[in-house]
Amino acid sequence: MSVEIKNVDSGNVAEIAALAKIIWNEHFTPIIGKAQVDYMLEKFQSEQAMKQQLKDGMKYIAVYSNGELAGYSGYKLEDNALFLSKLYVKSEKRGLGLGKAMFTYELNTAKNECKEKIYLTVNKHNANTIAVYEHLGFVNAKSTVTDIGNGFVMDDYIMEYYI
Ligand SMILES: CC(C)(COP(=O)(O)OP(=O)(O)OC[C@H]1O[C@@H](n2cnc3c(N)ncnc32)[C@H](O)[C@@H]1OP(=O)(O)O)[C@@H](O)C(=O)NCCC(=O)NCCS
């Protein structure tokens, strides 16, 4: 299997938004419900929203397996940390090392930029993903509830990886 990581820019962000729609509908509908998935996709993962995030300093990378788009990740460099905002692999491509390949790219970026840690938020009921993050070396730091408008909240753990 050939694995390639590419930067996402305004040229290929449309295919990332299309992939986000597939992954989010499948994975998050049982966890947060269809209405919140639709709302969050539109607010955070539509082509337009991601183009704005790219302008605001968010970086997106995409992973291709044998030339086919299989997942994507978003991160932002902050003063002392790399904020890992998104990490998603298509369901049929999970367990093949693609998530770890993107995480390793981000870990190397954080090291090159002399950051102290990587942190992320993950839904408290996203058990399998929490297990993956723990396996990668993240520790659960605290709980957080974030109001995202329209009566919806993100009910998350904050997990940290110390470099
Ligand atoms: C989380 C996710 C991105 C991981 O990607 P992936 O490609 O399946 O992960 P990998 O195959 O690279 O595995 C990463 C490591 O976790 C381990 N792992 C996988 N499933 C695991 C589990 N249930 N428990 C513990 N470790 C697990 C793997 O063995 C691997 O470690 P290794 O390299 O030491 O063997 C992917 O499962 C996903 O998209 N999940 C759904 C969406 C989601 O919840 N995203 C995160 C939102 S915050």
Coordinates of N, CA, C and O and ligand atoms in Angstrom, one line a residue:
M1 N 0.9 -1.2 0.0 CA 0.0 0.0 0.0 C 0.9 1.2 0.0 O 1.7 1.4 0.9
S2 N 0.7 2.1 -1.0 CA 1.5 3.4 -0.9 C 0.7 4.4 -0.1 O -0.6 4.5 -0.3
V3 N 1.4 5.1 0.7 CA 0.7 6.2 1.6 C 1.4 7.5 1.3 O 2.6 7.6 1.3
E4 N 0.6 8.5 1.0 CA 1.1 9.8 0.7 C 0.3 10.9 1.4 O -0.9 10.8 1.5
I5 N 1.0 11.8 2.0 CA 0.3 12.9 2.7 C 0.5 14.2 1.9 O 1.7 14.5 1.5
K6 N -0.6 14.9 1.7 CA -0.5 16.1 0.9 C -1.1 17.3 1.7 O -2.1 17.1 2.4
N7 N -0.6 18.5 1.5 CA -1.3 19.6 2.0 C -2.6 19.9 1.3 O -2.7 19.7 0.1
V8 N -3.6 20.4 2.1 CA -4.9 20.8 1.5 C -4.8 22.3 1.3 O -4.4 23.0 2.2
D9 N -5.3 22.7 0.1 CA -5.4 24.2 -0.2 C -6.7 24.4 -0.9 O -7.5 23.5 -1.1
S10 N -6.9 25.6 -1.3 CA -8.2 25.9 -2.0 C -8.5 25.1 -3.2 O -9.6 24.9 -3.6
G11 N -7.4 24.5 -3.8 CA -7.5 23.7 -5.0 C -8.2 22.3 -4.7 O -8.9 21.8 -5.5
N12 N -7.9 21.7 -3.5 CA -8.4 20.4 -3.3 C -9.4 20.3 -2.1 O -9.8 19.2 -1.6
V13 N -9.7 21.5 -1.5 CA -10.6 21.5 -0.3 C -12.0 20.9 -0.6 O -12.6 20.3 0.3
A14 N -12.4 21.0 -1.8 CA -13.8 20.5 -2.1 C -13.9 19.0 -1.9 O -14.9 18.5 -1.4
E15 N -12.8 18.3 -2.3 CA -12.9 16.8 -2.1 C -12.8 16.4 -0.6 O -13.3 15.4 -0.2
I16 N -12.1 17.3 0.1 CA -12.1 17.1 1.6 C -13.4 17.3 2.2 O -13.9 16.5 3.1
A17 N -14.1 18.3 1.8 CA -15.5 18.6 2.3 C -16.4 17.5 2.0 O -17.2 17.1 2.8
A18 N -16.3 16.9 0.8 CA -17.1 15.8 0.4 C -16.8 14.5 1.3 O -17.7 13.8 1.7
L19 N -15.5 14.3 1.6 CA -15.2 13.2 2.4 C -15.7 13.4 3.8 O -16.1 12.5 4.5
A20 N -15.6 14.6 4.3 CA -16.0 15.0 5.7 C -17.5 14.6 5.8 O -17.9 14.0 6.8
K21 N -18.3 14.9 4.8 CA -19.7 14.6 4.8 C -20.0 13.1 5.0 O -20.8 12.7 5.8
I22 N -19.2 12.3 4.3 CA -19.4 10.9 4.4 C -19.0 10.4 5.8 O -19.8 9.7 6.4
I23 N -17.8 10.8 6.2 CA -17.3 10.3 7.5 C -18.2 10.7 8.7 O -18.6 10.0 9.6
W24 N -18.5 12.0 8.7 CA -19.3 12.6 9.8 C -20.7 12.0 9.9 O -21.2 11.6 11.0
N25 N -21.4 11.8 8.7 CA -22.7 11.3 8.8 C -22.7 9.9 9.3 O -23.5 9.5 10.2
E26 N -21.7 9.1 8.9 CA -21.6 7.7 9.3 C -21.2 7.6 10.8 O -21.8 6.9 11.6
H27 N -20.2 8.3 11.2 CA -19.6 8.1 12.5 C -20.3 8.9 13.6 O -20.4 8.3 14.7
F28 N -20.7 10.1 13.3 CA -21.2 10.9 14.4 C -22.7 10.9 14.6 O -23.2 11.3 15.7
T29 N -23.5 10.5 13.6 CA -24.9 10.4 13.8 C -25.3 9.6 15.0 O -26.1 10.1 15.8
P30 N -24.7 8.4 15.2 CA -25.1 7.7 16.4 C -24.7 8.3 17.7 O -25.2 8.0 18.8
I31 N -23.7 9.2 17.6 CA -23.1 9.8 18.9 C -23.8 11.1 19.2 O -24.2 11.4 20.4
I32 N -24.0 12.0 18.2 CA -24.6 13.3 18.5 C -25.9 13.6 17.8 O -26.6 14.6 18.0
G33 N -26.3 12.7 16.9 CA -27.6 12.9 16.2 C -27.4 13.6 14.8 O -26.5 14.4 14.7
K34 N -28.4 13.4 13.9 CA -28.3 13.9 12.6 C -28.4 15.4 12.5 O -27.7 16.1 11.8
A35 N -29.2 16.0 13.4 CA -29.4 17.5 13.3 C -28.1 18.2 13.7 O -27.7 19.2 13.0
Q36 N -27.4 17.7 14.7 CA -26.1 18.3 15.1 C -25.0 18.0 14.1 O -24.2 18.9 13.8
V37 N -25.0 16.8 13.5 CA -24.1 16.5 12.4 C -24.2 17.5 11.3 O -23.3 18.1 10.8
D38 N -25.5 17.7 10.8 CA -25.8 18.6 9.7 C -25.3 20.1 10.1 O -24.6 20.7 9.3
Y39 N -25.6 20.5 11.3 CA -25.2 21.8 11.7 C -23.7 22.0 11.8 O -23.1 23.0 11.3
M40 N -23.0 21.0 12.3 CA -21.5 21.1 12.5 C -20.8 21.0 11.1 O -19.8 21.7 10.9
L41 N -21.4 20.1 10.2 CA -20.8 20.0 8.9 C -20.8 21.4 8.2 O -19.9 21.9 7.6
E42 N -22.0 22.0 8.2 CA -22.2 23.3 7.6 C -21.3 24.4 8.2 O -20.6 25.1 7.5
K43 N -21.2 24.4 9.5 CA -20.5 25.4 10.2 C -19.0 25.3 10.2 O -18.2 26.2 10.1
F44 N -18.5 24.0 10.2 CA -17.1 23.8 10.4 C -16.4 23.0 9.2 O -15.2 23.1 9.0
Q45 N -17.2 22.2 8.4 CA -16.5 21.3 7.5 C -17.0 21.5 6.1 O -16.8 20.6 5.2
S46 N -17.8 22.5 5.8 CA -18.2 22.8 4.4 C -17.0 23.4 3.7 O -16.0 23.8 4.3
E47 N -17.0 23.3 2.3 CA -15.9 23.9 1.5 C -15.7 25.3 1.9 O -14.5 25.7 2.1
Q48 N -16.8 26.1 2.0 CA -16.6 27.5 2.4 C -16.0 27.7 3.7 O -15.1 28.5 3.9
A49 N -16.5 26.9 4.7 CA -16.0 27.1 6.1 C -14.5 26.7 6.1 O -13.7 27.4 6.8
M50 N -14.1 25.7 5.4 CA -12.7 25.3 5.5 C -11.8 26.3 4.8 O -10.7 26.5 5.2
K51 N -12.3 26.8 3.7 CA -11.5 27.9 3.0 C -11.2 29.0 3.9 O -10.1 29.6 3.9
Q52 N -12.3 29.4 4.7 CA -12.1 30.5 5.7 C -11.1 30.1 6.7 O -10.2 30.9 7.1
Q53 N -11.2 28.9 7.2 CA -10.2 28.4 8.2 C -8.8 28.4 7.7 O -7.8 28.8 8.4
L54 N -8.6 28.0 6.4 CA -7.3 28.1 5.8 C -6.7 29.5 5.8 O -5.5 29.7 6.1
K55 N -7.6 30.4 5.5 CA -7.2 31.8 5.6 C -6.8 32.3 7.0 O -6.0 33.1 7.2
D56 N -7.5 31.7 8.0 CA -7.3 32.1 9.4 C -6.1 31.3 10.0 O -6.0 31.4 11.3
G57 N -5.4 30.5 9.3 CA -4.2 29.9 9.9 C -4.3 28.4 10.2 O -3.4 27.8 10.6
M58 N -5.5 27.8 10.0 CA -5.7 26.4 10.2 C -5.0 25.7 9.0 O -5.0 26.2 7.9
K59 N -4.3 24.6 9.3 CA -3.7 23.8 8.2 C -4.5 22.5 8.1 O -4.9 21.9 9.1
Y60 N -4.6 22.1 6.8 CA -5.3 20.7 6.6 C -4.3 19.9 5.8 O -3.6 20.4 4.9
I61 N -4.2 18.6 6.2 CA -3.5 17.6 5.4 C -4.4 16.5 5.0 O -5.5 16.3 5.7
A62 N -4.1 15.8 3.9 CA -5.0 14.7 3.5 C -4.0 13.5 3.3 O -2.9 13.7 2.9
V63 N -4.6 12.3 3.6 CA -3.8 11.1 3.3 C -4.4 10.3 2.2 O -5.6 10.2 2.1
Y64 N -3.5 9.9 1.3 CA -4.0 9.1 0.1 C -3.4 7.7 0.2 O -2.2 7.6 0.5
S65 N -4.2 6.7 0.0 CA -3.7 5.3 0.0 C -3.9 4.8 -1.4 O -5.0 4.8 -2.0
N66 N -2.7 4.4 -2.0 CA -2.7 3.9 -3.4 C -3.3 5.0 -4.3 O -4.1 4.7 -5.2
G67 N -3.1 6.3 -4.0 CA -3.6 7.4 -4.9 C -5.0 7.8 -4.6 O -5.5 8.8 -5.2
E68 N -5.7 7.1 -3.6 CA -7.1 7.4 -3.4 C -7.2 8.2 -2.0 O -6.6 7.7 -1.0
L69 N -8.0 9.2 -2.0 CA -8.2 10.0 -0.8 C -8.8 9.1 0.3 O -9.8 8.5 0.0
A70 N -8.1 9.0 1.5 CA -8.6 8.1 2.5 C -8.9 8.8 3.8 O -9.6 8.2 4.7
G71 N -8.4 10.0 4.0 CA -8.6 10.6 5.3 C -8.1 12.1 5.3 O -7.4 12.5 4.3
Y72 N -8.3 12.8 6.3 CA -7.8 14.1 6.4 C -7.7 14.5 7.9 O -8.2 13.9 8.8
S73 N -6.9 15.6 8.1 CA -6.6 16.1 9.4 C -6.4 17.6 9.4 O -5.9 18.1 8.4
G74 N -6.8 18.3 10.5 CA -6.6 19.7 10.6 C -5.9 20.0 11.8 O -6.1 19.4 12.9
Y75 N -5.0 21.0 11.8 CA -4.2 21.4 13.0 C -3.9 22.9 12.9 O -3.9 23.5 11.8
K76 N -3.6 23.4 14.1 CA -3.2 24.8 14.2 C -2.1 25.0 15.1 O -2.1 24.3 16.2
L77 N -1.1 25.8 14.7 CA 0.1 26.0 15.6 C -0.3 27.2 16.5 O -0.7 28.2 16.1
E78 N -0.1 26.9 17.8 CA -0.4 28.0 18.8 C 1.0 28.3 19.5 O 2.0 27.7 19.2
D79 N 1.0 29.2 20.5 CA 2.2 29.6 21.1 C 3.1 28.4 21.6 O 4.3 28.3 21.2
N80 N 2.5 27.6 22.4 CA 3.3 26.5 23.0 C 2.9 25.1 22.5 O 3.4 24.1 23.0
A81 N 1.8 25.1 21.7 CA 1.2 23.8 21.4 C 0.8 23.7 19.9 O 0.7 24.7 19.2
L82 N 0.6 22.4 19.5 CA -0.1 22.2 18.3 C -1.5 21.7 18.6 O -1.7 20.7 19.4
F83 N -2.5 22.4 18.2 CA -3.9 22.0 18.4 C -4.3 21.1 17.3 O -4.4 21.5 16.1
L84 N -4.6 19.8 17.6 CA -5.0 18.8 16.6 C -6.6 18.9 16.5 O -7.3 18.4 17.4
S85 N -7.0 19.6 15.5 CA -8.5 19.9 15.5 C -9.3 18.8 14.8 O -10.5 18.7 15.2
K86 N -8.8 18.1 13.9 CA -9.5 17.1 13.2 C -8.6 15.9 12.8 O -7.5 16.2 12.4
L87 N -9.1 14.7 12.9 CA -8.4 13.5 12.4 C -9.4 12.4 12.0 O -10.0 11.9 12.9
Y88 N -9.5 12.2 10.7 CA -10.5 11.3 10.3 C -10.0 10.4 9.1 O -9.4 10.9 8.2
V89 N -10.4 9.2 9.2 CA -10.0 8.2 8.2 C -11.4 7.5 7.8 O -12.2 7.2 8.6
K90 N -11.5 7.3 6.5 CA -12.7 6.6 5.9 C -12.9 5.3 6.6 O -11.9 4.6 6.8
S91 N -14.1 4.9 6.9 CA -14.3 3.6 7.7 C -13.6 2.4 7.1 O -13.0 1.6 7.8
E92 N -13.7 2.3 5.8 CA -13.1 1.1 5.2 C -11.6 1.1 5.1 O -10.9 0.1 4.8
K93 N -11.0 2.2 5.5 CA -9.5 2.3 5.5 C -8.9 2.4 6.9 O -7.7 2.7 7.1
R94 N -9.7 2.2 7.9 CA -9.2 2.3 9.3 C -8.4 1.1 9.7 O -8.6 0.0 9.1
G95 N -7.5 1.3 10.6 CA -6.7 0.1 11.1 C -5.5 -0.2 10.2 O -4.9 -1.2 10.4
L96 N -5.3 0.6 9.3 CA -4.2 0.4 8.3 C -3.0 1.3 8.5 O -2.0 1.3 7.7
G97 N -3.0 2.1 9.6 CA -1.9 3.0 9.9 C -2.0 4.4 9.3 O -1.1 5.2 9.4
L98 N -3.1 4.7 8.6 CA -3.3 6.0 8.0 C -3.5 7.1 9.0 O -2.9 8.2 8.8
G99 N -4.2 6.9 10.0 CA -4.4 7.9 11.1 C -3.1 8.2 11.7 O -2.7 9.3 12.0
K100 N -2.3 7.1 12.0 CA -1.0 7.3 12.7 C -0.1 8.0 11.7 O 0.8 8.8 12.2
A101 N -0.2 7.8 10.4 CA 0.7 8.5 9.5 C 0.5 10.0 9.6 O 1.4 10.8 9.6
M102 N -0.8 10.4 9.6 CA -1.1 11.8 9.7 C -0.7 12.4 11.1 O -0.1 13.5 11.2
F103 N -0.9 11.6 12.2 CA -0.5 12.0 13.5 C 1.0 12.2 13.6 O 1.6 13.2 14.1
T104 N 1.8 11.3 12.9 CA 3.2 11.3 13.0 C 3.7 12.6 12.2 O 4.7 13.3 12.7
Y105 N 3.1 12.9 11.1 CA 3.4 14.1 10.4 C 3.2 15.3 11.3 O 4.1 16.2 11.4
E106 N 2.1 15.4 12.0 CA 1.8 16.5 12.9 C 2.8 16.5 14.1 O 3.2 17.6 14.6
L107 N 3.1 15.3 14.6 CA 4.1 15.3 15.7 C 5.4 15.8 15.3 O 6.0 16.6 16.0
N108 N 5.8 15.5 14.1 CA 7.1 16.0 13.6 C 7.0 17.5 13.4 O 8.0 18.2 13.6
T109 N 5.9 18.0 12.9 CA 5.7 19.4 12.7 C 5.8 20.1 14.1 O 6.5 21.1 14.2
A110 N 5.2 19.5 15.1 CA 5.2 20.1 16.4 C 6.6 20.2 17.0 O 7.1 21.1 17.6
K111 N 7.3 19.1 16.8 CA 8.7 19.0 17.2 C 9.6 20.0 16.5 O 10.4 20.7 17.1
N112 N 9.4 20.1 15.2 CA 10.2 21.1 14.4 C 10.0 22.5 14.9 O 10.8 23.4 14.8
E113 N 8.7 22.7 15.3 CA 8.3 24.1 15.8 C 8.6 24.3 17.3 O 8.1 25.3 17.8
C114 N 9.2 23.3 17.9 CA 9.6 23.4 19.3 C 8.4 23.5 20.2 O 8.4 24.3 21.2
K115 N 7.3 22.9 19.9 CA 6.1 23.0 20.7 C 6.2 22.0 21.9 O 6.9 21.0 21.8
E116 N 5.5 22.3 23.0 CA 5.6 21.5 24.2 C 4.7 20.3 24.1 O 4.9 19.2 24.8
K117 N 3.5 20.5 23.4 CA 2.5 19.4 23.5 C 1.6 19.5 22.3 O 1.6 20.5 21.6
I118 N 0.9 18.4 22.1 CA -0.2 18.4 21.1 C -1.5 18.2 22.0 O -1.5 17.4 22.9
Y119 N -2.6 18.9 21.7 CA -3.8 18.6 22.4 C -5.0 18.6 21.4 O -4.9 19.1 20.3
L120 N -6.0 18.0 21.9 CA -7.2 17.8 21.0 C -8.5 17.7 21.9 O -8.4 17.5 23.1
T121 N -9.6 17.8 21.3 CA -10.9 17.5 22.0 C -11.5 16.3 21.3 O -11.4 16.2 20.1
V122 N -12.2 15.5 22.1 CA -12.8 14.3 21.5 C -14.1 14.1 22.3 O -14.2 14.2 23.5
N123 N -15.2 13.8 21.6 CA -16.5 13.6 22.2 C -16.4 12.4 23.3 O -15.8 11.4 23.0
K124 N -17.0 12.7 24.4 CA -16.9 11.7 25.6 C -17.4 10.3 25.2 O -17.0 9.3 25.8
H125 N -18.3 10.2 24.2 CA -18.9 8.9 23.9 C -18.2 8.3 22.7 O -18.6 7.3 22.2
N126 N -17.1 8.9 22.2 CA -16.4 8.4 21.0 C -15.3 7.4 21.5 O -14.1 7.6 21.4
A127 N -15.8 6.3 22.1 CA -14.9 5.4 22.9 C -13.8 4.8 22.1 O -12.6 4.8 22.5
N128 N -14.0 4.3 20.9 CA -13.0 3.7 20.1 C -11.9 4.7 19.8 O -10.7 4.3 19.9
T129 N -12.2 5.9 19.4 CA -11.3 6.9 19.1 C -10.4 7.3 20.3 O -9.2 7.5 20.2
I130 N -11.1 7.4 21.5 CA -10.4 7.7 22.7 C -9.3 6.6 23.0 O -8.2 6.9 23.3
A131 N -9.7 5.3 22.7 CA -8.8 4.2 22.9 C -7.5 4.4 22.0 O -6.4 4.1 22.4
V132 N -7.8 4.8 20.7 CA -6.7 5.0 19.8 C -5.8 6.2 20.3 O -4.6 6.0 20.3
Y133 N -6.4 7.3 20.7 CA -5.6 8.4 21.2 C -4.7 7.9 22.4 O -3.6 8.3 22.6
E134 N -5.4 7.2 23.3 CA -4.6 6.7 24.5 C -3.4 5.8 24.0 O -2.3 5.9 24.5
H135 N -3.7 5.0 23.1 CA -2.7 4.1 22.5 C -1.5 4.9 21.9 O -0.3 4.6 22.1
L136 N -1.9 6.0 21.3 CA -0.8 6.9 20.7 C 0.0 7.6 21.8 O 1.0 8.2 21.4
G137 N -0.5 7.7 23.0 CA 0.2 8.4 24.1 C -0.5 9.6 24.6 O 0.2 10.3 25.4
F138 N -1.7 9.9 24.2 CA -2.4 11.0 24.8 C -3.0 10.6 26.2 O -3.3 9.5 26.4
V139 N -3.1 11.6 27.1 CA -3.7 11.4 28.4 C -4.9 12.4 28.5 O -4.9 13.5 27.9
N140 N -5.9 11.9 29.2 CA -7.1 12.7 29.4 C -6.8 13.8 30.4 O -6.5 13.5 31.5
A141 N -6.9 15.1 30.0 CA -6.6 16.2 30.9 C -7.8 16.7 31.6 O -7.7 17.0 32.8
K142 N -8.9 16.9 30.9 CA -10.1 17.4 31.6 C -11.3 17.3 30.7 O -11.2 17.0 29.5
S143 N -12.5 17.6 31.2 CA -13.7 17.7 30.5 C -14.0 19.1 30.1 O -13.7 20.0 30.8
T144 N -14.8 19.3 29.0 CA -15.1 20.6 28.6 C -16.5 20.5 27.8 O -16.7 19.6 27.0
V145 N -17.3 21.5 28.0 CA -18.6 21.6 27.3 C -18.6 22.9 26.6 O -18.5 24.0 27.2
T146 N -18.7 22.9 25.2 CA -18.6 24.1 24.4 C -19.9 24.4 23.7 O -20.4 23.5 23.0
D147 N -20.5 25.5 23.9 CA -21.7 25.9 23.2 C -21.3 26.3 21.8 O -20.5 27.2 21.6
I148 N -22.0 25.6 20.8 CA -21.6 26.0 19.4 C -22.8 26.6 18.7 O -22.9 26.6 17.5
G149 N -23.8 27.0 19.5 CA -25.0 27.7 18.9 C -26.1 26.8 18.5 O -25.9 25.6 18.6
N150 N -27.3 27.4 18.2 CA -28.4 26.6 17.8 C -28.9 25.6 18.8 O -29.5 24.6 18.4
G151 N -28.5 25.8 20.1 CA -28.9 24.8 21.1 C -28.0 23.6 21.2 O -28.3 22.7 21.9
F152 N -26.9 23.6 20.4 CA -26.0 22.4 20.5 C -24.8 22.7 21.3 O -24.3 23.9 21.4
V153 N -24.2 21.6 21.9 CA -23.0 21.8 22.7 C -22.0 20.6 22.2 O -22.5 19.6 21.7
M154 N -20.7 20.8 22.4 CA -19.8 19.8 22.2 C -19.4 19.3 23.6 O -18.9 20.1 24.4
D155 N -19.6 18.1 23.9 CA -19.4 17.5 25.2 C -18.1 16.6 25.1 O -18.2 15.5 24.7
D156 N -17.0 17.2 25.4 CA -15.7 16.6 25.1 C -14.8 16.4 26.3 O -14.9 17.0 27.3
Y157 N -13.8 15.5 26.0 CA -12.6 15.5 26.8 C -11.5 16.3 26.1 O -11.5 16.3 24.9
I158 N -10.6 16.9 26.8 CA -9.4 17.5 26.3 C -8.3 16.5 26.6 O -8.1 16.1 27.7
M159 N -7.6 16.0 25.5 CA -6.5 15.0 25.7 C -5.2 15.7 25.2 O -5.2 16.5 24.3
E160 N -4.2 15.4 26.0 CA -2.9 16.0 25.7 C -1.8 15.0 25.5 O -1.8 13.9 26.1
Y161 N -0.9 15.3 24.6 CA 0.3 14.5 24.3 C 1.5 15.4 24.6 O 1.8 16.4 23.9
Y162 N 2.3 15.0 25.6 CA 3.5 15.8 25.9 C 4.7 15.4 25.0 O 5.0 14.2 24.9
I163 N 5.4 16.3 24.4 CA 6.5 16.0 23.5 C 7.8 16.0 24.3 O 8.1 16.8 25.2
Ligands
LIG1 C1 -9.3 7.7 15.1 C2 -8.9 7.4 13.6 C3 -8.5 8.7 12.9 C4 -7.6 6.5 13.7 O1 -7.2 6.2 12.3 P1 -6.8 4.8 11.9 O2 -6.2 4.9 10.5 O3 -7.9 3.8 12.0 O4 -5.6 4.4 12.9 P2 -4.3 3.6 12.7 O5 -4.6 2.4 11.9 O6 -3.2 4.5 12.2 O7 -4.0 3.1 14.2 C5 -3.3 4.0 15.1 C6 -2.9 3.2 16.3 O8 -4.0 2.9 17.2 C7 -4.1 1.5 17.4 N1 -5.5 1.2 17.6 C8 -6.4 1.1 16.6 N2 -7.7 0.8 17.2 C9 -7.5 0.8 18.5 C10 -8.3 0.5 19.6 N3 -9.6 0.3 19.5 N4 -7.8 0.6 20.9 C11 -6.4 0.8 21.0 N5 -5.6 1.0 20.0 C12 -6.1 1.0 18.8 C13 -3.4 0.9 16.2 O9 -3.0 -0.4 16.5 C14 -2.3 1.8 15.9 O10 -1.2 1.6 16.8 P3 0.2 0.9 16.3 O11 0.7 1.6 15.2 O12 1.0 0.9 17.6 O13 -0.3 -0.5 16.0 C15 -10.0 6.6 12.9 O14 -10.3 5.5 13.6 C16 -11.3 7.4 12.6 O15 -11.4 8.1 11.7 N6 -12.3 7.3 13.6 C17 -13.6 7.9 13.4 C18 -13.6 9.4 13.4 C19 -13.1 10.0 14.7 O16 -13.7 9.7 15.7 N7 -12.1 10.9 14.5 C20 -11.6 11.6 15.7 C21 -12.4 12.7 16.1 S1 -11.8 13.6 17.5

